Short mmCIF file of C-alpha atoms in Angstrom, two decimals:
data_model
loop_
_atom_site.label_atom_id
_atom_site.label_comp_id
_atom_site.label_asym_id
_atom_site.label_seq_id
_atom_site.Cartn_x
_atom_site.Cartn_y
_atom_site.Cartn_z
CA MET A 1 241.57 -16.47 52.28
CA VAL A 2 240.66 -17.78 55.74
CA ASP A 3 236.98 -18.30 56.58
CA VAL A 4 235.36 -19.29 59.86
CA GLU A 5 233.09 -22.32 60.03
CA VAL A 6 231.12 -23.05 63.20
CA CYS A 7 229.89 -26.48 64.22
CA ILE A 8 226.37 -26.36 65.67
CA ASN A 9 224.73 -29.00 67.85
CA GLY A 10 221.23 -29.21 66.40
CA ASP A 11 219.26 -31.66 68.49
CA THR A 12 216.25 -29.39 69.08
CA VAL A 13 214.71 -26.59 67.06
CA VAL A 14 215.11 -24.10 69.91
CA GLU A 15 218.78 -24.96 70.40
CA THR A 16 219.41 -24.85 66.65
CA ARG A 17 217.83 -21.44 66.19
CA ALA A 18 219.77 -19.93 69.08
CA SER A 19 223.14 -21.35 68.04
CA VAL A 20 222.78 -20.61 64.34
CA THR A 21 221.65 -17.07 65.12
CA ALA A 22 224.78 -16.59 67.24
CA ALA A 23 227.02 -17.94 64.48
CA ASN A 24 225.30 -15.75 61.91
CA THR A 25 225.50 -12.60 64.03
CA GLY A 26 229.12 -13.32 64.92
CA GLY A 27 230.13 -13.41 61.26
CA ALA A 28 230.68 -17.11 60.52
CA ALA A 29 231.00 -17.84 56.81
CA ARG A 30 229.47 -21.29 57.25
CA VAL A 31 227.75 -23.44 59.83
CA GLU A 32 227.98 -27.21 60.04
CA LEU A 33 224.80 -28.57 61.57
CA CYS A 34 225.18 -31.83 63.48
CA GLY A 35 223.08 -33.84 65.88
CA THR A 36 224.16 -35.81 68.94
CA MET A 37 227.52 -34.14 69.43
CA GLU A 38 228.29 -36.45 72.35
CA PHE A 39 229.00 -38.99 69.60
CA ASP A 40 231.10 -36.51 67.57
CA GLY A 41 228.16 -35.49 65.42
CA LEU A 42 225.45 -37.47 63.62
CA THR A 43 222.83 -36.52 61.04
CA PRO A 44 220.59 -33.86 62.61
CA PRO A 45 216.78 -34.03 62.64
CA LEU A 46 215.06 -32.71 59.53
CA GLU A 47 213.16 -30.05 61.47
CA CYS A 48 216.46 -28.69 62.78
CA ILE A 49 217.86 -28.38 59.25
CA LYS A 50 214.78 -26.38 58.28
CA ALA A 51 215.13 -24.21 61.39
CA ALA A 52 218.79 -23.54 60.61
CA ARG A 53 217.92 -22.60 57.04
CA ALA A 54 215.32 -20.12 58.23
CA VAL A 55 217.94 -18.35 60.37
CA PHE A 56 221.06 -18.66 58.20
CA GLU A 57 219.75 -17.08 55.02
CA ARG A 58 222.98 -16.79 53.06
CA LYS A 59 224.94 -19.62 51.46
CA GLY A 60 226.92 -21.77 53.85
CA LEU A 61 224.57 -24.20 55.60
CA LEU A 62 226.30 -27.59 55.74
CA VAL A 63 224.63 -30.70 57.16
CA MET A 64 226.38 -33.69 58.69
CA ILE A 65 225.49 -37.01 57.05
CA ARG A 66 226.51 -39.69 59.53
CA PRO A 67 223.92 -42.36 60.34
CA ARG A 68 225.51 -43.76 63.49
CA ALA A 69 228.33 -43.38 65.96
CA GLY A 70 231.50 -45.45 65.85
CA ASP A 71 233.74 -46.18 62.90
CA PHE A 72 233.36 -44.93 59.34
CA HIS A 73 232.86 -48.32 57.67
CA TYR A 74 229.23 -48.56 56.65
CA ALA A 75 227.08 -51.47 55.53
CA SER A 76 225.04 -51.23 52.33
CA ASP A 77 221.81 -50.41 54.17
CA GLU A 78 223.57 -47.58 56.02
CA ILE A 79 224.85 -46.18 52.73
CA GLU A 80 221.31 -46.22 51.35
CA LEU A 81 220.19 -44.36 54.47
CA MET A 82 222.91 -41.76 53.86
CA LYS A 83 221.58 -41.27 50.33
CA SER A 84 218.12 -40.64 51.73
CA GLN A 85 219.54 -38.21 54.28
CA ILE A 86 221.39 -36.29 51.54
CA ALA A 87 218.16 -35.94 49.57
CA GLU A 88 216.28 -34.77 52.66
CA ALA A 89 219.00 -32.24 53.52
CA ALA A 90 218.83 -30.84 49.99
CA GLN A 91 215.05 -30.57 50.12
CA ALA A 92 215.31 -28.79 53.49
CA GLY A 93 217.54 -26.14 51.94
CA ALA A 94 221.09 -27.23 52.78
CA ASP A 95 223.95 -25.83 50.71
CA GLY A 96 226.28 -28.73 51.37
CA VAL A 97 226.79 -32.02 53.17
CA VAL A 98 229.59 -33.37 55.33
CA MET A 99 230.41 -37.08 55.21
CA GLY A 100 233.14 -39.70 55.21
CA LEU A 101 233.44 -43.40 54.33
CA LEU A 102 236.34 -45.78 54.88
CA ASP A 103 236.78 -49.46 54.20
CA GLU A 104 237.86 -51.97 56.82
CA ALA A 105 241.51 -51.41 55.90
CA GLY A 106 241.30 -47.68 56.66
CA ARG A 107 241.27 -46.50 53.05
CA LEU A 108 238.55 -44.52 51.30
CA ASN A 109 235.60 -46.69 50.36
CA LEU A 110 235.64 -45.27 46.87
CA LYS A 111 232.65 -46.85 45.13
CA PRO A 112 229.94 -45.78 47.61
CA LEU A 113 231.75 -42.51 48.30
CA ARG A 114 231.67 -41.67 44.60
CA GLU A 115 227.95 -42.45 44.55
CA LEU A 116 227.32 -40.13 47.50
CA VAL A 117 229.40 -37.32 46.02
CA GLU A 118 227.67 -37.60 42.65
CA LEU A 119 224.26 -37.69 44.33
CA SER A 120 225.14 -34.59 46.33
CA LYS A 121 226.26 -32.78 43.19
CA SER A 122 223.02 -33.71 41.44
CA PHE A 123 221.23 -31.71 44.15
CA GLY A 124 223.68 -28.81 43.81
CA LEU A 125 225.27 -29.54 47.19
CA GLU A 126 228.90 -28.89 48.09
CA THR A 127 230.72 -31.79 49.73
CA THR A 128 233.05 -31.91 52.71
CA PHE A 129 234.94 -35.04 53.76
CA HIS A 130 234.95 -34.95 57.55
CA ARG A 131 237.58 -36.08 60.04
CA ALA A 132 237.42 -39.64 58.82
CA PHE A 133 240.31 -38.19 56.80
CA ASP A 134 242.39 -38.29 59.99
CA ALA A 135 241.52 -41.98 60.39
CA THR A 136 242.81 -42.98 56.95
CA ARG A 137 245.93 -45.13 56.64
CA ASP A 138 247.50 -42.64 54.25
CA ARG A 139 246.30 -39.04 54.22
CA PHE A 140 248.06 -38.24 50.97
CA GLU A 141 246.62 -41.19 49.10
CA ALA A 142 243.20 -40.16 50.40
CA LEU A 143 243.83 -36.54 49.43
CA GLY A 144 244.53 -37.49 45.82
CA SER A 145 241.39 -39.59 45.62
CA LEU A 146 239.21 -36.87 47.15
CA ILE A 147 240.54 -34.34 44.66
CA GLU A 148 239.78 -36.76 41.82
CA LEU A 149 236.25 -37.25 43.17
CA GLY A 150 235.65 -33.52 43.14
CA VAL A 151 235.14 -33.12 46.88
CA ASP A 152 235.10 -29.44 47.83
CA ARG A 153 236.62 -29.56 51.32
CA ILE A 154 238.47 -31.75 53.77
CA LEU A 155 238.14 -31.36 57.53
CA THR A 156 241.34 -32.25 59.41
CA SER A 157 243.27 -31.50 62.59
CA GLY A 158 246.56 -33.00 61.45
CA VAL A 159 246.28 -35.37 64.43
CA ARG A 160 245.34 -39.03 64.07
CA TRP A 161 241.67 -39.70 64.77
CA GLY A 162 241.19 -40.93 68.32
CA MET A 163 244.52 -39.58 69.53
CA PRO A 164 244.82 -36.66 71.97
CA GLY A 165 245.83 -33.28 70.64
CA SER A 166 244.45 -30.23 68.88
CA ALA A 167 245.14 -28.59 65.54
CA LEU A 168 248.02 -26.79 67.21
CA ASP A 169 249.66 -30.18 67.82
CA GLY A 170 249.03 -31.17 64.22
CA VAL A 171 250.25 -28.00 62.55
CA LEU A 172 253.21 -29.62 60.76
CA GLU A 173 251.01 -32.31 59.26
CA LEU A 174 248.39 -29.71 58.40
CA ASP A 175 251.00 -27.75 56.49
CA ARG A 176 252.03 -30.85 54.54
CA VAL A 177 248.43 -31.61 53.59
CA ILE A 178 247.70 -28.01 52.60
CA GLN A 179 250.80 -27.81 50.43
CA ALA A 180 250.03 -31.17 48.81
CA ALA A 181 246.49 -30.03 48.03
CA GLN A 182 247.86 -27.13 45.94
CA ALA A 183 244.58 -25.23 46.30
CA ARG A 184 242.67 -27.93 44.39
CA LEU A 185 240.24 -28.15 47.29
CA GLU A 186 239.72 -26.29 50.54
CA ILE A 187 241.31 -27.46 53.78
CA VAL A 188 239.23 -26.85 56.90
CA ILE A 189 241.32 -26.83 60.07
CA ALA A 190 239.51 -28.40 63.02
CA GLY A 191 240.31 -29.85 66.42
CA GLY A 192 240.04 -27.66 69.51
CA VAL A 193 240.20 -24.43 67.50
CA ASN A 194 239.47 -21.24 69.46
CA PRO A 195 240.22 -17.50 69.20
CA VAL A 196 243.48 -17.92 71.14
CA ASN A 197 245.10 -20.82 69.31
CA ALA A 198 243.77 -20.18 65.79
CA PRO A 199 246.38 -17.47 65.09
CA GLN A 200 249.10 -19.77 66.42
CA VAL A 201 248.02 -22.54 64.07
CA LEU A 202 247.85 -20.22 61.07
CA GLN A 203 251.20 -18.66 61.95
CA GLY A 204 252.75 -22.13 61.79
CA LEU A 205 251.68 -22.67 58.18
CA SER A 206 253.59 -21.82 55.04
CA PRO A 207 252.55 -18.50 53.48
CA TRP A 208 250.95 -19.93 50.34
CA ASN A 209 248.09 -22.28 51.09
CA GLY A 210 245.18 -21.56 48.78
CA LYS A 211 241.79 -21.31 50.46
CA LEU A 212 241.61 -22.22 54.14
CA SER A 213 238.98 -22.25 56.85
CA VAL A 214 239.06 -22.77 60.59
CA HIS A 215 236.32 -24.85 62.19
CA ALA A 216 235.28 -24.37 65.80
CA TYR A 217 232.80 -25.94 68.19
CA SER A 218 233.46 -25.61 71.92
CA GLY A 219 236.00 -22.86 71.23
CA VAL A 220 233.18 -20.41 70.49
CA GLN A 221 230.89 -21.54 73.29
CA ASP A 222 230.14 -20.27 76.77
CA ASN A 223 228.66 -22.80 79.20
CA GLY A 224 227.94 -25.13 76.29
CA ASN A 225 226.17 -22.53 74.17
CA THR A 226 227.46 -20.99 70.94
CA THR A 227 227.80 -17.23 71.42
CA ASP A 228 228.03 -14.40 68.93
CA ALA A 229 230.88 -12.95 71.01
CA GLY A 230 232.86 -16.18 70.72
CA VAL A 231 232.31 -16.43 66.99
CA ARG A 232 233.17 -12.76 66.49
CA ALA A 233 236.38 -13.18 68.48
CA LEU A 234 237.45 -16.04 66.21
CA VAL A 235 236.57 -14.08 63.06
CA GLU A 236 238.64 -11.15 64.29
CA ALA A 237 241.52 -13.43 65.33
CA VAL A 238 241.93 -14.81 61.80
CA GLN A 239 241.29 -11.54 59.97
CA VAL A 240 244.98 -10.67 59.57
CA PHE A 241 245.61 -14.14 58.13
CA ARG A 242 242.64 -13.77 55.78
CA GLU A 243 244.49 -10.85 54.20
CA ARG A 244 247.90 -12.52 54.34
CA PHE A 245 246.85 -15.73 52.61
CA THR A 246 244.82 -13.92 49.98
CA ILE A 247 247.84 -11.80 49.01
CA ALA A 248 250.23 -14.77 49.12
CA ALA A 249 247.94 -16.88 46.94
CA ARG A 250 247.77 -14.13 44.32
CA ARG A 251 251.55 -13.80 44.26
CA GLU A 252 252.44 -17.48 44.20
CA ARG A 253 249.56 -19.20 42.42
CA ARG A 254 250.97 -21.28 39.58
CA PRO A 255 249.41 -21.29 36.09
CA TYR A 256 248.30 -24.91 36.41
CA ASP A 257 246.53 -24.47 39.76
#
């Protein structure tokens, strides 16, 4: 199964409503609401989460939990702020949160990450580990830990964080990660995804991959605005792969998966 997830820049209520409406009308399965996209996405304002919830009525509203720009190594007061932001997102109606924590060595900061995941679960929220995954020293070590923590999704381009390139450039690494995951969590393919290159990325993957999603931001925009036409084009572009991966997963799923 291949779903479409759309990243929304939610800095103002008006902007949020317009963009989420476009994603909803275009057929996105999920939206990821962020603020301050010029810094790769921070925690959005509470009023924008509420506005997004009012428009996107079905399940699939994810909220970025990232208290500042820069690296993914957070001090204790920042982690406490993230906990507060998770609680606020839940109270505003979010279905899930998106976050990522690393230590100074580039490995998962497991103790606070576990606390954040458990807190999220206590509110009934799904959890996505964002592209901090691409900044880890060892993706496969991180993958095993995230599976053990019960994280629902990982966002990755297959390209090292901070390096040039899109998901199309990272397709071989994406395939390795997807195969290693063995459908124990969902892999969300990000990084310059658009209706043109999404089929090329998916075509480059092995036929059995469990549940997948593609994640787009600028690739479904026109003049900086999310459009229903752009989202619909991406949904249609991956439709054939939605069917292909669903069939392949049924045929090749192992008893222990």
